[in-house]
Coordinates of C-alpha atoms in Angstrom, one line a residue:
X1 CA 114.1 72.8 93.7
X2 CA 114.7 76.6 93.4
X3 CA 112.8 78.9 95.7
X4 CA 111.5 82.2 94.3
X5 CA 108.2 84.2 94.7
X6 CA 104.8 83.4 93.3
X7 CA 103.3 86.1 91.1
X8 CA 100.5 84.1 89.5
X9 CA 99.1 80.9 90.9
X10 CA 99.0 77.5 89.4
X11 CA 101.2 74.6 88.3
X12 CA 102.9 74.3 84.9
X13 CA 104.9 71.4 83.5
X14 CA 106.9 71.7 80.3
X15 CA 110.1 72.6 78.4
X16 CA 112.0 75.8 78.9
X17 CA 112.5 78.5 76.3
X18 CA 115.1 81.1 77.4
X19 CA 114.2 84.6 76.1
X20 CA 117.5 86.5 75.4
X21 CA 118.0 90.1 76.7
X22 CA 118.0 93.0 74.3
X23 CA 121.5 94.3 73.4
X24 CA 122.0 97.7 71.9
X25 CA 124.9 99.6 70.2
X26 CA 124.7 103.3 70.9
X27 CA 126.6 106.1 69.0
X28 CA 129.3 107.8 71.1
X29 CA 129.7 110.8 68.9
X30 CA 128.3 114.2 69.6
X31 CA 125.9 115.2 66.8
X32 CA 126.4 118.2 64.6
X33 CA 124.1 121.2 65.4
X34 CA 122.8 121.0 61.9
X35 CA 121.5 117.5 62.6
X36 CA 119.3 118.5 65.5
X37 CA 116.2 118.8 63.3
X38 CA 116.8 115.3 62.0
X39 CA 117.1 113.8 65.5
X40 CA 113.9 115.4 66.6
X41 CA 112.1 114.2 63.5
X42 CA 113.5 110.7 64.2
X43 CA 112.3 110.9 67.8
X44 CA 108.8 112.0 66.9
X45 CA 108.4 109.4 64.2
X46 CA 109.6 106.7 66.7
X47 CA 107.0 107.9 69.2
X48 CA 104.2 107.9 66.6
X49 CA 105.1 104.4 65.5
X50 CA 105.3 103.1 69.1
X51 CA 101.9 104.6 70.0
X52 CA 100.4 102.9 66.9
X53 CA 101.8 99.6 68.0
X54 CA 100.7 99.9 71.6
X55 CA 97.1 100.7 70.4
X56 CA 97.2 97.6 68.3
X57 CA 98.5 95.5 71.2
X58 CA 95.7 96.9 73.4
X59 CA 93.1 96.0 70.9
X60 CA 94.5 92.4 70.5
X61 CA 94.7 91.9 74.2
X62 CA 91.2 93.1 74.7
X63 CA 90.0 90.3 72.5
X64 CA 91.9 87.7 74.6
X65 CA 91.7 89.0 78.1
X66 CA 88.9 91.6 78.0
X67 CA 88.9 95.4 78.0
X68 CA 89.8 95.7 81.7
X69 CA 93.2 94.0 81.3
X70 CA 93.9 95.8 78.0
X71 CA 93.8 99.1 79.9
X72 CA 97.3 98.2 81.2
X73 CA 98.7 99.6 78.0
X74 CA 97.1 103.0 78.7
X75 CA 100.0 103.6 81.1
X76 CA 102.4 102.9 78.3
X77 CA 100.7 105.5 76.1
X78 CA 100.8 107.9 79.0
X79 CA 104.6 107.6 79.3
X80 CA 105.0 108.5 75.6
X81 CA 102.7 111.5 76.1
X82 CA 104.2 112.6 79.4
X83 CA 105.6 116.2 79.0
X84 CA 108.2 115.5 81.7
X85 CA 109.6 112.6 79.7
X86 CA 109.6 114.6 76.4
X87 CA 111.2 117.6 78.1
X88 CA 114.0 115.5 79.5
X89 CA 114.7 113.8 76.1
X90 CA 114.4 117.0 74.2
X91 CA 116.8 118.8 76.6
X92 CA 119.5 116.2 76.2
X93 CA 119.3 116.3 72.4
X94 CA 119.2 120.1 72.2
X95 CA 121.7 121.0 75.0
X96 CA 124.1 118.1 75.0
X97 CA 124.0 117.4 71.2
X98 CA 123.3 113.7 71.7
X99 CA 121.4 111.4 69.3
X100 CA 117.7 110.7 70.0
X101 CA 118.3 107.1 71.0
X102 CA 121.1 108.1 73.5
X103 CA 118.8 110.7 75.0
X104 CA 115.9 108.2 75.3
X105 CA 118.1 105.6 76.9
X106 CA 119.5 108.1 79.5
X107 CA 116.0 109.3 80.4
X108 CA 114.6 105.8 80.6
X109 CA 117.5 104.7 82.9
X110 CA 117.0 107.8 85.1
X111 CA 113.3 107.1 85.6
X112 CA 113.9 103.4 86.1
X113 CA 116.6 104.0 88.7
X114 CA 114.3 106.5 90.5
X115 CA 111.5 104.0 90.8
X116 CA 113.8 101.1 91.7
X117 CA 115.1 103.1 94.7
X118 CA 111.6 103.4 96.2
X119 CA 110.9 101.0 99.1
X120 CA 107.5 100.3 97.6
X121 CA 106.8 97.2 95.5
X122 CA 104.0 98.8 93.5
X123 CA 106.2 101.7 92.4
X124 CA 109.3 99.5 91.8
X125 CA 107.2 97.4 89.4
X126 CA 106.1 100.5 87.4
X127 CA 109.8 100.7 86.4
X128 CA 109.2 97.6 84.2
X129 CA 106.5 99.6 82.3
X130 CA 109.0 102.4 81.6
X131 CA 111.6 99.8 80.4
X132 CA 109.0 98.3 78.2
X133 CA 108.1 101.6 76.5
X134 CA 111.8 102.5 76.3
X135 CA 112.7 99.3 74.6
X136 CA 109.9 99.7 72.1
X137 CA 111.0 103.3 71.2
X138 CA 114.6 102.3 71.0
X139 CA 113.8 99.5 68.5
X140 CA 112.4 102.1 66.2
X141 CA 115.3 104.5 66.7
X142 CA 118.0 101.9 66.4
X143 CA 116.4 99.1 64.4
X144 CA 115.2 95.7 65.6
X145 CA 117.7 93.4 67.1
X146 CA 117.6 89.8 65.9
X147 CA 116.2 87.5 68.6
X148 CA 115.5 83.8 68.7
X149 CA 111.7 83.3 69.0
X150 CA 109.8 80.7 71.0
X151 CA 108.6 77.6 69.1
X152 CA 105.3 78.0 67.2
X153 CA 104.4 74.3 67.2
X154 CA 104.8 73.2 70.8
X155 CA 104.0 74.5 74.3
X156 CA 106.8 76.0 76.4
X157 CA 107.7 77.8 79.7
X158 CA 109.3 81.1 79.0
X159 CA 112.5 81.9 81.0
X160 CA 113.7 85.6 81.1
X161 CA 115.6 88.1 83.2
X162 CA 112.4 90.0 83.2
X163 CA 109.3 89.9 81.0
X164 CA 107.6 93.1 79.9
X165 CA 103.8 93.4 79.2
X166 CA 104.6 93.9 75.5
X167 CA 106.7 90.8 75.4
X168 CA 104.0 88.8 77.1
X169 CA 101.4 90.2 74.7
X170 CA 103.4 88.8 71.8
X171 CA 103.6 85.3 73.1
X172 CA 100.9 82.8 71.9
X173 CA 98.6 82.2 74.9
X174 CA 97.7 78.8 73.5
X175 CA 101.4 77.6 73.8
X176 CA 102.6 79.6 76.8
X177 CA 102.5 77.3 79.9
X178 CA 104.3 79.4 82.5
X179 CA 106.7 82.2 83.2
X180 CA 109.9 82.2 85.2
X181 CA 111.9 85.5 85.6
X182 CA 114.8 86.8 87.7
X183 CA 113.1 90.2 88.2
X184 CA 109.4 90.9 88.8
X185 CA 106.7 91.5 91.3
X186 CA 103.2 90.5 92.3
X187 CA 101.6 93.8 91.3
X188 CA 103.5 94.3 88.1
X189 CA 101.4 94.6 84.9
X190 CA 103.0 91.4 83.7
X191 CA 101.8 89.6 86.8
X192 CA 98.3 91.0 86.4
X193 CA 98.2 89.8 82.8
X194 CA 99.6 86.4 83.7
X195 CA 96.9 86.0 86.4
X196 CA 94.2 87.0 83.9
X197 CA 95.6 84.5 81.4
X198 CA 95.7 81.8 84.0
X199 CA 99.5 81.4 83.4
X200 CA 101.6 80.4 86.5
X201 CA 104.4 82.9 87.1
X202 CA 107.4 82.7 89.5
X203 CA 110.0 85.5 89.8
X204 CA 113.2 85.9 91.9
X205 CA 114.8 82.9 90.1
X206 CA 118.4 83.4 89.2
X207 CA 119.6 80.2 87.7
X208 CA 121.3 78.6 84.7
X209 CA 118.2 77.2 83.1
X210 CA 118.7 76.3 79.5
X211 CA 116.3 76.1 76.6
X212 CA 114.9 72.6 76.5
X213 CA 115.3 71.9 80.2
X214 CA 112.3 70.2 81.8
X215 CA 110.6 72.7 84.1
X216 CA 107.9 72.5 86.8
X217 CA 106.4 75.8 88.1
X218 CA 104.5 76.0 91.4
X219 CA 103.1 79.6 91.3
X220 CA 101.3 79.3 94.6
X221 CA 104.5 78.5 96.6
X222 CA 107.0 80.3 94.3
X223 CA 108.9 77.1 93.5
X224 CA 110.6 76.0 90.3
X225 CA 112.0 72.5 89.7
X226 CA 114.5 71.8 86.8
X227 CA 114.9 68.4 85.1
X228 CA 113.0 66.5 87.9
X229 CA 112.6 62.8 88.4
X230 CA 109.4 61.2 87.0
X231 CA 108.0 60.7 90.5
X232 CA 108.2 64.5 91.1
X233 CA 106.5 65.2 87.8
X234 CA 103.7 62.8 88.7
X235 CA 103.3 64.5 92.1
X236 CA 102.9 67.9 90.5
X237 CA 100.5 66.6 87.9
X238 CA 98.3 65.5 90.8
X239 CA 98.8 68.9 92.5
X240 CA 97.8 70.6 89.3
X241 CA 94.6 68.6 89.2
X242 CA 93.9 69.6 92.8
X243 CA 94.7 73.2 92.1
X244 CA 92.3 73.4 89.2
X245 CA 89.6 72.0 91.5
X246 CA 90.5 74.6 94.2
X247 CA 90.4 77.5 91.6
X248 CA 86.9 76.4 90.5
X249 CA 85.8 76.2 94.1
X250 CA 86.9 79.8 94.8
X251 CA 84.8 81.1 91.9
X252 CA 81.8 79.3 93.4
X253 CA 82.1 81.1 96.7
X254 CA 82.2 84.7 95.4
X255 CA 78.7 85.4 96.6
X256 CA 78.9 83.3 99.7
X257 CA 78.7 85.5 102.9
X258 CA 82.0 85.6 104.8
X259 CA 80.7 83.9 108.0
X260 CA 82.4 81.3 110.1
X261 CA 80.8 77.9 110.8
X262 CA 79.4 79.2 114.1
X263 CA 78.1 82.5 112.7
X264 CA 80.8 85.1 113.2
X265 CA 80.8 87.6 110.3
X266 CA 84.2 89.0 109.1
X267 CA 84.1 91.8 106.6
X268 CA 86.7 91.3 103.9
X269 CA 87.7 94.6 102.3
X270 CA 90.3 95.5 99.8
X271 CA 93.4 97.7 99.6
X272 CA 93.4 99.7 96.5
X273 CA 95.6 102.2 94.5
X274 CA 93.3 102.8 91.6
X275 CA 90.0 102.3 89.9
X276 CA 91.3 99.1 88.3
X277 CA 92.0 97.7 91.8
X278 CA 88.5 98.7 92.9
X279 CA 86.9 96.9 89.9
X280 CA 88.8 93.7 90.7
X281 CA 87.9 93.9 94.4
X282 CA 84.2 94.4 93.6
X283 CA 84.3 91.4 91.2
X284 CA 85.4 89.3 94.2
X285 CA 82.5 90.8 96.4
X286 CA 84.8 92.9 98.6
X287 CA 82.9 94.3 101.6
X288 CA 84.4 97.7 101.0
X289 CA 87.8 99.5 100.8
X290 CA 89.8 99.3 104.0
X291 CA 92.8 101.2 102.6
X292 CA 92.8 103.7 99.7
X293 CA 96.5 104.6 99.2
X294 CA 96.1 108.2 98.0
X295 CA 99.8 108.8 97.3
X296 CA 99.4 107.4 93.9
X297 CA 97.3 110.4 92.9
X298 CA 100.4 112.5 93.6
X299 CA 102.9 110.5 91.6
X300 CA 103.8 110.4 87.9
X301 CA 102.9 114.1 87.5
X302 CA 104.5 117.6 87.7
X303 CA 102.3 119.4 90.3
X304 CA 100.2 118.6 93.3
X305 CA 96.7 117.5 92.5
X306 CA 94.1 120.2 93.2
X307 CA 91.1 119.8 95.5
X308 CA 88.6 119.3 92.7
X309 CA 90.7 116.6 91.0
X310 CA 91.0 114.6 94.2
X311 CA 87.3 115.1 95.1
X312 CA 86.3 113.6 91.7
X313 CA 88.4 110.5 92.3
X314 CA 87.2 110.0 95.9
X315 CA 83.6 110.6 94.8
X316 CA 83.7 108.1 92.0
X317 CA 85.2 105.4 94.3
X318 CA 82.6 106.1 96.9
X319 CA 79.8 105.9 94.4
X320 CA 81.1 102.7 92.9
X321 CA 81.1 101.1 96.4
X322 CA 77.4 101.9 96.6
X323 CA 77.2 102.3 100.4
X324 CA 80.1 100.0 101.3
X325 CA 82.7 101.7 103.5
X326 CA 85.7 103.5 102.0
X327 CA 88.7 104.3 104.2
X328 CA 90.9 107.0 102.6
X329 CA 94.4 107.2 104.0
X330 CA 95.8 110.7 103.8
X331 CA 99.0 111.2 101.8
X332 CA 101.8 108.9 102.9
X333 CA 105.0 110.2 101.2
X334 CA 108.6 110.8 102.2
X335 CA 111.3 108.3 102.9
X336 CA 111.0 105.8 100.1
X337 CA 108.2 107.7 98.2
X338 CA 109.6 110.9 96.7
X339 CA 107.8 113.5 94.5
X340 CA 110.0 115.4 92.1
X341 CA 108.0 118.5 92.5
X342 CA 108.0 118.4 96.3
X343 CA 111.7 118.3 97.3
X344 CA 112.4 116.5 100.6
X345 CA 115.7 116.2 102.4
X346 CA 117.9 113.2 101.9
X347 CA 118.0 111.0 104.9
X348 CA 120.2 108.2 106.2
X349 CA 117.3 106.3 107.6
X350 CA 114.2 107.2 105.7
X351 CA 111.9 104.6 107.3
X352 CA 112.4 106.5 110.6
X353 CA 112.4 109.9 109.0
X354 CA 110.4 112.8 107.5
X355 CA 107.3 111.1 106.1
X356 CA 103.6 110.6 106.3
X357 CA 101.8 112.7 109.0
X358 CA 105.1 114.4 109.8
X359 CA 105.2 116.1 106.4
X360 CA 101.4 116.8 106.4
X361 CA 101.6 118.6 109.7
X362 CA 104.4 120.8 108.3
X363 CA 102.6 121.3 104.9
X364 CA 99.2 122.2 106.2
X365 CA 98.3 123.6 102.9
X366 CA 98.4 120.4 101.0
X367 CA 97.0 118.5 104.0
X368 CA 94.0 120.8 104.1
X369 CA 93.4 120.5 100.4
X370 CA 93.2 116.7 100.6
X371 CA 91.0 116.8 103.7
X372 CA 88.6 119.1 102.0
X373 CA 88.3 116.8 99.0
X374 CA 87.7 113.8 101.3
X375 CA 85.1 115.6 103.4
X376 CA 83.2 116.5 100.2
X377 CA 83.3 112.9 98.9
X378 CA 81.5 111.9 102.2
X379 CA 78.2 113.1 100.7
X380 CA 78.4 110.2 98.2
X381 CA 79.1 107.2 100.3
X382 CA 80.4 105.8 103.7
X383 CA 83.7 107.6 103.6
X384 CA 86.2 107.7 106.5
X385 CA 89.5 109.5 107.0
X386 CA 92.6 107.6 108.3
X387 CA 95.9 109.3 109.3
X388 CA 99.2 107.3 108.7
X389 CA 102.1 106.9 111.1
X390 CA 100.5 108.5 114.2
X391 CA 102.9 108.0 117.2
X392 CA 101.4 110.4 119.8
X393 CA 98.2 112.1 120.9
X394 CA 99.7 115.4 120.1
X395 CA 100.1 114.5 116.4
X396 CA 96.6 113.2 116.3
X397 CA 95.2 116.4 117.8
X398 CA 97.2 118.6 115.4
X399 CA 95.9 116.6 112.5
X400 CA 92.3 117.1 113.7
X401 CA 93.0 120.9 114.0
X402 CA 93.8 121.0 110.3
X403 CA 90.6 118.9 109.7
X404 CA 88.5 121.5 111.6
X405 CA 90.2 124.3 109.5
X406 CA 89.2 122.4 106.3
X407 CA 85.6 122.1 107.5
X408 CA 85.5 125.9 108.4
X409 CA 86.7 126.8 104.9
X410 CA 84.1 124.6 103.3
X411 CA 81.4 126.2 105.3
X412 CA 82.6 129.7 104.4
X413 CA 82.6 128.6 100.7
X414 CA 79.1 127.1 101.0
X415 CA 80.4 123.8 99.8
X416 CA 78.5 120.7 100.8
X417 CA 80.4 118.1 102.9
X418 CA 79.8 115.3 105.4
X419 CA 80.3 116.8 108.8
X420 CA 80.3 113.7 111.2
X421 CA 82.9 111.7 109.2
X422 CA 84.7 109.0 111.2
X423 CA 88.4 109.6 111.9
X424 CA 90.8 106.7 112.4
X425 CA 94.6 106.1 112.5
X426 CA 97.0 103.5 111.3
X427 CA 98.6 101.6 114.1
X428 CA 102.0 100.9 112.6
X429 CA 104.6 102.2 115.1
X430 CA 105.3 100.7 118.5
X431 CA 104.6 104.0 120.3
X432 CA 101.0 103.9 119.0
X433 CA 100.6 100.3 120.4
X434 CA 102.0 101.4 123.8
X435 CA 99.5 104.2 124.1
X436 CA 96.6 102.5 122.2
X437 CA 94.3 103.1 125.1
X438 CA 94.9 106.9 125.0
X439 CA 94.6 107.1 121.2
X440 CA 91.4 105.0 121.3
X441 CA 89.7 107.8 123.3
X442 CA 90.3 110.2 120.4
X443 CA 89.3 108.3 117.3
X444 CA 86.5 106.2 115.9
X445 CA 88.6 103.3 114.6
X446 CA 92.1 101.7 114.4
X447 CA 93.6 100.0 111.4
X448 CA 96.6 97.9 112.0
X449 CA 99.3 98.3 109.4
X450 CA 101.2 95.1 110.0
X451 CA 103.9 95.6 107.3
X452 CA 105.6 98.6 109.1
X453 CA 104.6 97.5 112.6
X454 CA 106.5 94.2 112.2
X455 CA 109.7 95.9 110.8
X456 CA 109.6 98.6 113.6
X457 CA 108.9 96.1 116.4
X458 CA 111.7 93.7 115.2
X459 CA 114.1 96.5 113.9
X460 CA 114.3 94.6 110.6
X461 CA 114.3 96.2 107.2
X462 CA 112.6 93.5 105.1
X463 CA 114.1 95.0 101.9
X464 CA 117.6 94.4 103.3
X465 CA 118.7 91.0 102.0
X466 CA 121.2 90.4 104.8
X467 CA 118.5 90.5 107.5
X468 CA 115.2 90.0 105.6
X469 CA 115.0 86.5 107.0
X470 CA 114.5 88.1 110.4
X471 CA 111.3 89.8 109.3
X472 CA 108.7 87.5 111.0
X473 CA 105.1 88.6 111.4
X474 CA 104.6 85.5 113.7
X475 CA 107.2 86.6 116.2
X476 CA 105.7 86.5 119.7
X477 CA 106.4 90.2 120.3
X478 CA 104.3 91.0 117.2
X479 CA 101.4 88.8 118.3
X480 CA 101.4 90.4 121.8
X481 CA 101.4 93.9 120.3
X482 CA 98.4 92.9 118.1
X483 CA 96.6 91.6 121.1
X484 CA 97.3 94.8 123.1
X485 CA 96.0 97.0 120.3
X486 CA 92.8 95.1 119.7
X487 CA 92.0 94.9 123.4
X488 CA 92.5 98.7 123.8
X489 CA 90.2 99.3 120.9
X490 CA 87.5 97.0 122.2
X491 CA 87.7 98.4 125.7
X492 CA 87.0 101.9 124.4
X493 CA 84.3 100.5 122.1
X494 CA 85.8 101.6 118.8
X495 CA 86.3 99.5 115.6
X496 CA 89.6 97.8 114.9
X497 CA 90.6 96.4 111.5
X498 CA 93.8 95.2 109.8
X499 CA 95.1 96.5 106.4
X500 CA 98.7 95.1 106.3
X501 CA 99.8 91.9 104.4
X502 CA 99.0 89.7 107.4
X503 CA 95.3 90.5 106.9
X504 CA 95.4 88.5 103.6
X505 CA 97.4 85.6 105.0
X506 CA 95.1 82.6 105.4
X507 CA 97.3 81.2 108.1
X508 CA 96.9 84.3 110.2
X509 CA 93.1 84.3 110.0
X510 CA 92.6 82.4 113.3
X511 CA 94.6 85.1 115.1
X512 CA 92.3 87.8 113.9
X513 CA 89.1 85.9 114.5
X514 CA 90.3 84.7 117.9
X515 CA 91.2 88.3 118.9
X516 CA 87.7 89.5 117.8
X517 CA 88.8 91.5 114.7
X518 CA 85.9 91.7 112.3
X519 CA 87.4 93.9 109.5
X520 CA 90.2 92.7 107.3
X521 CA 91.5 94.6 104.2
X522 CA 93.8 93.0 101.7
X523 CA 94.9 92.6 98.1
X524 CA 91.8 91.8 96.0
X525 CA 93.4 88.5 95.0
X526 CA 93.5 87.4 98.6
X527 CA 89.8 87.9 99.3
X528 CA 88.5 84.5 98.0
X529 CA 91.3 82.4 99.5
X530 CA 90.7 84.1 102.9
X531 CA 87.0 83.6 102.6
X532 CA 87.5 80.0 101.7
X533 CA 89.3 79.4 104.9
X534 CA 86.9 81.6 106.9
X535 CA 83.8 79.6 106.0
X536 CA 85.4 76.3 106.9
X537 CA 86.5 77.3 110.4
X538 CA 84.7 78.2 113.6
X539 CA 85.2 81.2 116.0
X540 CA 85.6 78.7 118.9
X541 CA 88.4 76.8 117.0
X542 CA 90.2 80.1 116.4
X543 CA 90.0 81.1 120.0
X544 CA 91.6 77.8 121.0
X545 CA 94.3 78.2 118.4
X546 CA 95.0 81.8 119.6
X547 CA 95.4 80.5 123.2
X548 CA 98.1 78.1 121.9
X549 CA 99.7 80.9 119.9
X550 CA 99.8 83.2 122.9
X551 CA 101.4 80.5 125.0
X552 CA 104.2 79.9 122.5
X553 CA 107.7 81.2 122.9
X554 CA 109.0 81.2 119.4
X555 CA 107.8 82.2 115.9
X556 CA 108.5 78.7 114.7
X557 CA 106.1 77.3 117.3
X558 CA 103.5 79.8 116.2
X559 CA 103.9 79.0 112.5
X560 CA 103.6 75.3 113.3
X561 CA 100.4 75.8 115.2
X562 CA 98.9 77.9 112.3
X563 CA 100.3 75.7 109.5
X564 CA 102.3 78.6 108.1
X565 CA 105.5 77.8 106.2
X566 CA 108.7 79.6 107.3

């Protein structure tokens, strides 16, 4: 058994086909100045051909998966039309006298490296889209490389270092049983497509699997078996049957109210980055949006988004929610999330550095612009503002000063906005937990960001492979901090929710219900599994489990009580 990470659920059993990596030969010579026109002509023709192919793929995918999933390829078209990309490539050709294919490769590598350095899974996975577009363009500039193709007469499980959306689109869905890659991620476009196709996908597998090996994929647990015994194969065939039954059951509870056996209602909201995320969340009957990550409006562009542009996005999301709550987190950049057009200092420890509210309080101009856009969107739905990484009452009050300034300017401009908008904060640093009682007196709600809170409490960078095993959301110290935060909120009579990964962990659900948390926000794909657990458990049972958890001394004991694997 090889342990990896599950990106698309399900079980697949079949023979492996190893997809080889692309290999290119690039010219080393500097081109003659007289050949510049030819290189540009070659570049533009390559781009035109690539765009035509992408449009064709988008059309074909729409027929198989629907229009929503085909929109994935809009981002590929956007890369080829991006003026930053074109300026970078053109500059290398014109100033360094390099061939078009060399310039494209250098720019693609630059952007991929930039995204890979970000401590954010979503942005890391956008690097694969850039590679995909780059590979397509290079094929037209250099000529196709001969590759062995998967069989056309029998099903297979594809094995690759990484699989791009374009490569997946070219595989026959009738024969593709599953996907195993070394690189990948749960929010990559490849993973999104795999889930839509119902194809199990496991990444993080670095092995010597050969074409023809017998493979078992368990996408739910991120496990791959190679050349297993017949008894193991039989076990997984039974698991596959059970999984198909479970998947069918989840679809049947989409419209079932999220209520425990003894009547406790828990609102299951979604964390979103885009309209696409929102559509998926609403298809699963999300109770609202508990976290709109607005930093993605600021990325992949050359300038800060203006107030009107932001307002239109927030307004549309609010309208689509049709009265359901929308919590908009103000810009959370810095550290691992850099903007090319907003230079920030390099830092030895970015997680503890110049980021989030710290930047916004220094850059009151961009903070105020965003706040004005959010305030205006409040006229179109139940919109709330949330500040990230608050660690003191002083920070919170300074943020509210900027908010009042934004309101004053809107009044002076005679622009309509929602005056009594609720203000909340992310509880994600230990300092905020320690003074939760003081902060609760100044806001209308808390939202616990468990991802950062766990790493700060335990002093563990979960992206550091040497210590990532120490990242344990079930550590007793974490549980006690959660309890302290919720109790402080309840004592002051304000709402408290959770928007970190632990909100979407079915094993953690008894902790939240036992503590009295009634608002959970998670990845859209987690909503139905969490609801399925929710409607089969009682509040009283959760309270009893919580008592046992709070009496435990180790994370292992807590995991055992909750049935969570380590």
